[in-house]
PDB file of C-alpha atoms in Angstrom:
ATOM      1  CA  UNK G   1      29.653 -25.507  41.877  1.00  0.00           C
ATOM      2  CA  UNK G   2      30.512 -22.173  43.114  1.00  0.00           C
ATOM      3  CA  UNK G   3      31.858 -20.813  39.672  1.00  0.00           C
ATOM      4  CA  UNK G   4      28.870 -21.729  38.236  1.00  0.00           C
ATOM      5  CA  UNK G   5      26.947 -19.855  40.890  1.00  0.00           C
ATOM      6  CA  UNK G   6      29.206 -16.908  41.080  1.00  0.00           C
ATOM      7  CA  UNK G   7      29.044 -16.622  37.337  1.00  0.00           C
ATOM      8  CA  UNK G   8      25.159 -16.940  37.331  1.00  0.00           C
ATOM      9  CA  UNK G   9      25.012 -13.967  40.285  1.00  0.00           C
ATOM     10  CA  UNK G  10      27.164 -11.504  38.096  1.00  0.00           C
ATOM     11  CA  UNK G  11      24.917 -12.340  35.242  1.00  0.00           C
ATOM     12  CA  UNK G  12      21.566 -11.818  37.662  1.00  0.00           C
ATOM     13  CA  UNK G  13      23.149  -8.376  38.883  1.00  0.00           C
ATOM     14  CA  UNK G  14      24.556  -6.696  35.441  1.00  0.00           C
ATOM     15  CA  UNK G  15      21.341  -7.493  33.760  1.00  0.00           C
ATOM     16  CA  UNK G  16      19.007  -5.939  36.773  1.00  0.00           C
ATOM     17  CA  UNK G  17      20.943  -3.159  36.806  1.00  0.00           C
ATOM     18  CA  UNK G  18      21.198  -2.666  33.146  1.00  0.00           C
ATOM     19  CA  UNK G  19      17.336  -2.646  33.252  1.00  0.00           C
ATOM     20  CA  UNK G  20      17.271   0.484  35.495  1.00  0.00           C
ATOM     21  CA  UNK G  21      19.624   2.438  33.759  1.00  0.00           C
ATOM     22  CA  UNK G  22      18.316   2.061  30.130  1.00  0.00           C
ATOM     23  CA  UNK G  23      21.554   3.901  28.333  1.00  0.00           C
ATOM     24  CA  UNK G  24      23.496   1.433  30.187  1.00  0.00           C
ATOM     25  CA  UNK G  25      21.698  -1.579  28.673  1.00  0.00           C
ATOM     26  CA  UNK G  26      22.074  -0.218  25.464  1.00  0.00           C
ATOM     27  CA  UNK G  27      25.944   0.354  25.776  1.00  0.00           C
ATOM     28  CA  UNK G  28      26.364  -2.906  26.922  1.00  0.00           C
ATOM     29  CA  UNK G  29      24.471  -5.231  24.393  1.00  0.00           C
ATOM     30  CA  UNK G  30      25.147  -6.293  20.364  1.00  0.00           C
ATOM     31  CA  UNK G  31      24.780  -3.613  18.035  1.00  0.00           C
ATOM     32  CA  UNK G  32      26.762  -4.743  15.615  1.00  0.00           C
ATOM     33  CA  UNK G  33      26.958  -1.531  13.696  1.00  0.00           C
ATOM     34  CA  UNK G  34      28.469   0.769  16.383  1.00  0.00           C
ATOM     35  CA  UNK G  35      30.737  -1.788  17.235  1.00  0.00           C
ATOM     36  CA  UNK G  36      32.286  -1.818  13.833  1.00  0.00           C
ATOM     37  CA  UNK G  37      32.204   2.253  13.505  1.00  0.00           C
ATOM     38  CA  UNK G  38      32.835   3.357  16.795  1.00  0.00           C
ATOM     39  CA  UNK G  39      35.019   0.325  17.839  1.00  0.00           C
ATOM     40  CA  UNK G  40      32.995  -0.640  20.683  1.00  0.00           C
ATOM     41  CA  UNK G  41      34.385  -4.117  20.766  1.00  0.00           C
ATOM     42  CA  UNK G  42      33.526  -4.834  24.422  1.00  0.00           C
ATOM     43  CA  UNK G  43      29.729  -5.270  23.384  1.00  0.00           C
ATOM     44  CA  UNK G  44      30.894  -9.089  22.197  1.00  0.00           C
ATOM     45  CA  UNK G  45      31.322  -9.821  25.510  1.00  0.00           C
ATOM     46  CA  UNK G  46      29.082  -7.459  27.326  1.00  0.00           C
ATOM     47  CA  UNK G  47      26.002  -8.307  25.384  1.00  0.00           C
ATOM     48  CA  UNK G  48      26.053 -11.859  26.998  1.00  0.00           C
ATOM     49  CA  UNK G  49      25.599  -9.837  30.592  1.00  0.00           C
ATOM     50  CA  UNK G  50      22.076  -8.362  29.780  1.00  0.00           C
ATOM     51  CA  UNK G  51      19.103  -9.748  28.737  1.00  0.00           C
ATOM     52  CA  UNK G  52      15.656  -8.605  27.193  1.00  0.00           C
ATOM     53  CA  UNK G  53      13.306  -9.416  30.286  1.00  0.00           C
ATOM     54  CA  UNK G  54      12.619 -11.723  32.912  1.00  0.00           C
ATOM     55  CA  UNK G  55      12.033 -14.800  31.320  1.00  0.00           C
ATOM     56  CA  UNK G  56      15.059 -14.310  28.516  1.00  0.00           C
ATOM     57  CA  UNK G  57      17.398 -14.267  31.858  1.00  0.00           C
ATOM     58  CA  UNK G  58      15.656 -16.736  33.716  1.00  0.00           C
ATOM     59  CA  UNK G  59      15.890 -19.298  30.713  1.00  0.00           C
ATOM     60  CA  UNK G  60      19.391 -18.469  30.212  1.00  0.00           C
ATOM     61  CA  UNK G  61      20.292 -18.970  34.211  1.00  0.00           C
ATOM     62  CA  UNK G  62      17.916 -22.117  34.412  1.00  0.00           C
ATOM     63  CA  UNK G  63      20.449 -23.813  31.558  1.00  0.00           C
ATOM     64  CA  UNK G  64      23.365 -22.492  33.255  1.00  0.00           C
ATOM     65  CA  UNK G  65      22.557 -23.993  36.241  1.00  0.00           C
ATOM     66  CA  UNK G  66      22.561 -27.783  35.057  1.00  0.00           C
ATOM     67  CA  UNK G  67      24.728 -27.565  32.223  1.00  0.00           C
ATOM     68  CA  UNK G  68      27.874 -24.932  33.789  1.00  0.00           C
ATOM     69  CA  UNK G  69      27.832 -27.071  37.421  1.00  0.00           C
ATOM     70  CA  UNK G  70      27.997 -30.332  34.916  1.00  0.00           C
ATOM     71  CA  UNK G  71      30.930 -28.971  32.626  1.00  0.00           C
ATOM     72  CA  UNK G  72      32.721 -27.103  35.949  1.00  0.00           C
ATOM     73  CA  UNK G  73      32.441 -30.729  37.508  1.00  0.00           C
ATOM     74  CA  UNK G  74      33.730 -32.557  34.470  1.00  0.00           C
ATOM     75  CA  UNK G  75      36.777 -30.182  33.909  1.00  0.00           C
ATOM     76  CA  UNK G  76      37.567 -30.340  37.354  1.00  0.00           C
ATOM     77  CA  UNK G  77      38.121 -33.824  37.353  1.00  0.00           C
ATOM     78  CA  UNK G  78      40.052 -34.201  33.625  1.00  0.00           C
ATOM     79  CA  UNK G  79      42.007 -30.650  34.560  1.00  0.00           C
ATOM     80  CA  UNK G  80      41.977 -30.519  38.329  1.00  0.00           C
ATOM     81  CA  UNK G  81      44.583 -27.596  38.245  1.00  0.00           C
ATOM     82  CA  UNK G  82      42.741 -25.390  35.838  1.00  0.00           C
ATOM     83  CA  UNK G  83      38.984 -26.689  35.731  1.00  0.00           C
ATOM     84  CA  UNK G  84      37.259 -23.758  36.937  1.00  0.00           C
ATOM     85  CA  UNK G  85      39.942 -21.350  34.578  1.00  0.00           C
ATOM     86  CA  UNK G  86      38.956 -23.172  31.896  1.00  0.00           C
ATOM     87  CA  UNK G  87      35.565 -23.305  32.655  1.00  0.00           C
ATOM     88  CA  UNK G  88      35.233 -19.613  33.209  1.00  0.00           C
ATOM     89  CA  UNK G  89      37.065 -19.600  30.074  1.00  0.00           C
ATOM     90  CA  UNK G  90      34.990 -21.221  27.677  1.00  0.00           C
ATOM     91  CA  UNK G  91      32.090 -19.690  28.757  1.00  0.00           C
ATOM     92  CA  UNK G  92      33.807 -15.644  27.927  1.00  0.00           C
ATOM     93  CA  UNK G  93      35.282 -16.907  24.692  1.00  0.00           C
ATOM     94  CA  UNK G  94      32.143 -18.601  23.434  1.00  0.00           C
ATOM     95  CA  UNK G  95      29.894 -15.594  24.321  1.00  0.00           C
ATOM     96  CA  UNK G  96      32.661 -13.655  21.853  1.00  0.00           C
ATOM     97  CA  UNK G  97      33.193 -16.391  19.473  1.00  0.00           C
ATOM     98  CA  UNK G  98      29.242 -16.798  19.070  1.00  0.00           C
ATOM     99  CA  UNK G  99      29.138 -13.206  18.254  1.00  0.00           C
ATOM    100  CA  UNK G 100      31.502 -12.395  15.329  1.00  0.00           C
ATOM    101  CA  UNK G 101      29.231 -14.090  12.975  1.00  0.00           C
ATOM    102  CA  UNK G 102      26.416 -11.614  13.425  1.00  0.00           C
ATOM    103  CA  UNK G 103      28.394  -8.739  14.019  1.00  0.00           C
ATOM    104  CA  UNK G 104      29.827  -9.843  10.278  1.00  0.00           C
ATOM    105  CA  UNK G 105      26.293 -10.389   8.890  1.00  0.00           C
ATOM    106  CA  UNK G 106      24.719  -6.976  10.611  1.00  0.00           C
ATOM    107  CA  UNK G 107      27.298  -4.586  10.635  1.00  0.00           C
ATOM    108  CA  UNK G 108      25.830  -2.067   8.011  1.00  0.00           C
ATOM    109  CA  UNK G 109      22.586  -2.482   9.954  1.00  0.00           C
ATOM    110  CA  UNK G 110      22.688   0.166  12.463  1.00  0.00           C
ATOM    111  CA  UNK G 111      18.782  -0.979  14.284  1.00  0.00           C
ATOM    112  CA  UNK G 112      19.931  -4.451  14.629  1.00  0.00           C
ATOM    113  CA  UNK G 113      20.632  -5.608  18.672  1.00  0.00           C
ATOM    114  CA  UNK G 114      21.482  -8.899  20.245  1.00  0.00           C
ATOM    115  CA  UNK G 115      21.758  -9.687  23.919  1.00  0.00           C
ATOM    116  CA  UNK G 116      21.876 -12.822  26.323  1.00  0.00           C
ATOM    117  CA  UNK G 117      24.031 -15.107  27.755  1.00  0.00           C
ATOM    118  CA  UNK G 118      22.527 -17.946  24.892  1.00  0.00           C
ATOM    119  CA  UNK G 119      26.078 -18.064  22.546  1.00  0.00           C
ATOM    120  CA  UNK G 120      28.018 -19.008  26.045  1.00  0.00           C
ATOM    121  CA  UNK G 121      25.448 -21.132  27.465  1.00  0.00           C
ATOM    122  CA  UNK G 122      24.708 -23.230  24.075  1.00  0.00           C
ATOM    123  CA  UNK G 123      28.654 -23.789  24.058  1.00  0.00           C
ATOM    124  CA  UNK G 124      28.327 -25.603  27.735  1.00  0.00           C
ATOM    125  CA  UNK G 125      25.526 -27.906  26.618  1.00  0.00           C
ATOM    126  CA  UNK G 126      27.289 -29.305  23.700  1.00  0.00           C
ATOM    127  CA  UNK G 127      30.299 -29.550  25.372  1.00  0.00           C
ATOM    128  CA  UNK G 128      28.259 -31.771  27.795  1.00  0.00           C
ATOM    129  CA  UNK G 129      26.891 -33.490  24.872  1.00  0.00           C
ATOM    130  CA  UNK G 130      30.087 -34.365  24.300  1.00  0.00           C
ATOM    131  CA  UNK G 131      30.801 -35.849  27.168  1.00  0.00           C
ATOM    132  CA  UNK G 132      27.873 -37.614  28.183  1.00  0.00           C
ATOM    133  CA  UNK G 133      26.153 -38.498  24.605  1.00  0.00           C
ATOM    134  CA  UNK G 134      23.658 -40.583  25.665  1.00  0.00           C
ATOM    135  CA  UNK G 135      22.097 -38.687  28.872  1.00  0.00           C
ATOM    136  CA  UNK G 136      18.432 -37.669  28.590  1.00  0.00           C
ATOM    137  CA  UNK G 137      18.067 -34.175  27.725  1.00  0.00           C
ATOM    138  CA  UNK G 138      14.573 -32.753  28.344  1.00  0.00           C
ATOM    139  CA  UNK G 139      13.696 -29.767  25.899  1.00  0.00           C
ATOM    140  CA  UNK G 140      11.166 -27.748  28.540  1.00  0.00           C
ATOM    141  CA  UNK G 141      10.915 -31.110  30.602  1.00  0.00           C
ATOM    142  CA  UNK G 142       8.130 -32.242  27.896  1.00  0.00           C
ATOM    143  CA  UNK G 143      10.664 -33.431  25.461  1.00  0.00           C
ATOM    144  CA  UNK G 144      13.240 -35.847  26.382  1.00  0.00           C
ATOM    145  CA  UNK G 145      16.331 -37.618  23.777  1.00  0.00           C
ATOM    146  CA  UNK G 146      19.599 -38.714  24.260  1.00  0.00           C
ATOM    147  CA  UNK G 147      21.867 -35.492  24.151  1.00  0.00           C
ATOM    148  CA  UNK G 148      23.769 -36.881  20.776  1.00  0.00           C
ATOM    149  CA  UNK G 149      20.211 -36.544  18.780  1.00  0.00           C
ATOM    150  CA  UNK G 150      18.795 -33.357  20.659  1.00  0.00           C
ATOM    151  CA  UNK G 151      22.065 -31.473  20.030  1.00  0.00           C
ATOM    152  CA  UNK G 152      21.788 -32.657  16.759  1.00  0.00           C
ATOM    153  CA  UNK G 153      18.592 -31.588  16.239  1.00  0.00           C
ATOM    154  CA  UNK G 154      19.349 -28.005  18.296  1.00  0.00           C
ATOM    155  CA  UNK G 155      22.517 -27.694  15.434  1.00  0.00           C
ATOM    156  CA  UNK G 156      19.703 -27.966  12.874  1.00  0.00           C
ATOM    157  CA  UNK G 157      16.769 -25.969  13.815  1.00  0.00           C
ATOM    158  CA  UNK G 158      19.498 -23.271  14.166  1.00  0.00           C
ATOM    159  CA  UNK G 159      20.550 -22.932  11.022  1.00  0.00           C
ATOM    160  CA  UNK G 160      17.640 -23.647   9.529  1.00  0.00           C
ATOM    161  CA  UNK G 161      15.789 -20.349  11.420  1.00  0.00           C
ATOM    162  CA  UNK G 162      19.323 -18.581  11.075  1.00  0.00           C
ATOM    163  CA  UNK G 163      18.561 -18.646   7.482  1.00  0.00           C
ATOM    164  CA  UNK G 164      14.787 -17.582   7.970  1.00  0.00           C
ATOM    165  CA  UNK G 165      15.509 -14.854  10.574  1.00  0.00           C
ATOM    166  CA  UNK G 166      12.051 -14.499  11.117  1.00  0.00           C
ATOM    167  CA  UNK G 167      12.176 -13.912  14.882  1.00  0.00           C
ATOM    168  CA  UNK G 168      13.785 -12.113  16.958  1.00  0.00           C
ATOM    169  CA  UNK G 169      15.987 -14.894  18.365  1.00  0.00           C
ATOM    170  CA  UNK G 170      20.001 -14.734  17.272  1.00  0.00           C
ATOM    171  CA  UNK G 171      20.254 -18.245  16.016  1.00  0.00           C
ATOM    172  CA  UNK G 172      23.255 -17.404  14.678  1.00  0.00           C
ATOM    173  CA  UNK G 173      24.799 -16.948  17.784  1.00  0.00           C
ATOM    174  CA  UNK G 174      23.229 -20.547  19.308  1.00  0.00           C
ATOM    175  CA  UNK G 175      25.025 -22.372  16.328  1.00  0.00           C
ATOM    176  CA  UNK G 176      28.226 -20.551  16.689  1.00  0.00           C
ATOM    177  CA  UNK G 177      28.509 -21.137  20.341  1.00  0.00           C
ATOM    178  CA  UNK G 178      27.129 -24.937  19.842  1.00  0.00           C
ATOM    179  CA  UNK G 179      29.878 -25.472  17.550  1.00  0.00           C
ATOM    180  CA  UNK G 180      32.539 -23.599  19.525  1.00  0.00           C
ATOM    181  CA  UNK G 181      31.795 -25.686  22.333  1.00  0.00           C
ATOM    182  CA  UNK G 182      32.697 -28.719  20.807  1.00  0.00           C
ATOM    183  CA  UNK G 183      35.842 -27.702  19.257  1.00  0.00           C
ATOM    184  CA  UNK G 184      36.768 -26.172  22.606  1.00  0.00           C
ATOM    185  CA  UNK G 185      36.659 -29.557  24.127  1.00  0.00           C
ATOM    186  CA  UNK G 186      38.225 -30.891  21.473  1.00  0.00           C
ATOM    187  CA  UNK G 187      40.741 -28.831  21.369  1.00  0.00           C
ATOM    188  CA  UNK G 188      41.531 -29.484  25.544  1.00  0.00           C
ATOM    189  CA  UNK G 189      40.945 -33.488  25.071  1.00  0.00           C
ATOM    190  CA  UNK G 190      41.184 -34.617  21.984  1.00  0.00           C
ATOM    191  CA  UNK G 191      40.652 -38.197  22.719  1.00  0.00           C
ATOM    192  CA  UNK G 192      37.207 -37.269  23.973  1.00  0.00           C
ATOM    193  CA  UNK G 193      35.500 -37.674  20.254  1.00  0.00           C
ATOM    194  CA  UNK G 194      36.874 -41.514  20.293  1.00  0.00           C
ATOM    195  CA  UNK G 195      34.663 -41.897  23.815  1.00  0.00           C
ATOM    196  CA  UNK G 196      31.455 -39.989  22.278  1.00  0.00           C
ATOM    197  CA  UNK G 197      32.128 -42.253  18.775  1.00  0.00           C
ATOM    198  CA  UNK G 198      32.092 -45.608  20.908  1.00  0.00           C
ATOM    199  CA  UNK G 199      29.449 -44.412  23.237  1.00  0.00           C
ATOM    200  CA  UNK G 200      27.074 -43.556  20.261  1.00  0.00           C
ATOM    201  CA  UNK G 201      27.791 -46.634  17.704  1.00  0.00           C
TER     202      UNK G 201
END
């Protein structure tokens, strides 16, 4: 789906760039602290443009690739005059939306950073979810349950570890963009939670 596609190119290309030019990558990604005092609210978006390294982007893209073509695909059939604006669309918002909470919870923290595309990209997988509840998801093709339980599961384990913020992974921002994603779709088609209720029980 060439949205998709285009979407994962500009994503490939702002990140590899922001790697060579190190002040740029820091401009661009989540500190929530100068975003607050200096009012450097394009990092909400921006931040979902760069990644840490190779395999942070490539994990990111890989998702991206199944789940983005699936949603672009589904949206262009239920919305064929605006799937690939709404598409596009829920992917920007939920990178922004995924955010707010941790530019909320770190804002007087002026050494915490968050980058990666993961608040946008979690969004399109539950939206799938939400669509398809009962496809096989594989979790790193070793692991593989109906979408309704492993996004159930994936809603869990990130808030659980949000809590724990032990790593250096923004769970915080999986969760939020999880959760936006379903009340995007919900939002669009409302009768789609009657389909994933039926399909389920």
């Amino acid at each position: 789906m060439e949205f998709t596609y285009g979407l994962m190119i500009v994503i490939g290309l702002v990140t590899y760039v922001a790697w060579k030019k190190p002040e740029l990558h820091a401009k661009l990604m989540l500190n929530p602290h100068q975003t607050v005092q200096q009012k450097q609210y394009w990092r909400l978006l921006t931040s979902g443009f760069v990644h840490n390294n190779p395999m942070h982007l490539f994990l990111n893209l890989f998702t991206l690739f199944f789940f983005g073509a699936a949603i672009e695909r589904i949206f262009n059939v239920y919305f064929p005059q605006a799937g690939a604006l709404l598409f596009i669309l829920l992917f920007v918002t939920a990178v922004i939306v995924a955010n707010v909470p941790t530019l909320i919870k770190h804002r007087n923290n002026p050494h915490y950073n968050s980058l990666g595309a993961s608040g946008g990209v979690s969004a399109l997988v539950l939206a799938f979810v939400l669509f398809d509840p009962l496809r096989d998801l594989c979790l790193y093709a070793i692991i593989c349950l109906p979408g309704y339980i492993l996004g159930a599961i994936f809603i869990v384990y990130s808030i659980i570890m949000g809590k724990r913020g032990r790593d250096n992974i923004n769970h915080d921002a999986h969760l939020w963009g999880a959760i936006y994603g379903v009340v995007f779709v919900l939002l669009l088609r409302p009768s789609t939670i009657q389909t994933f209720i039926d399909s389920v029980f």
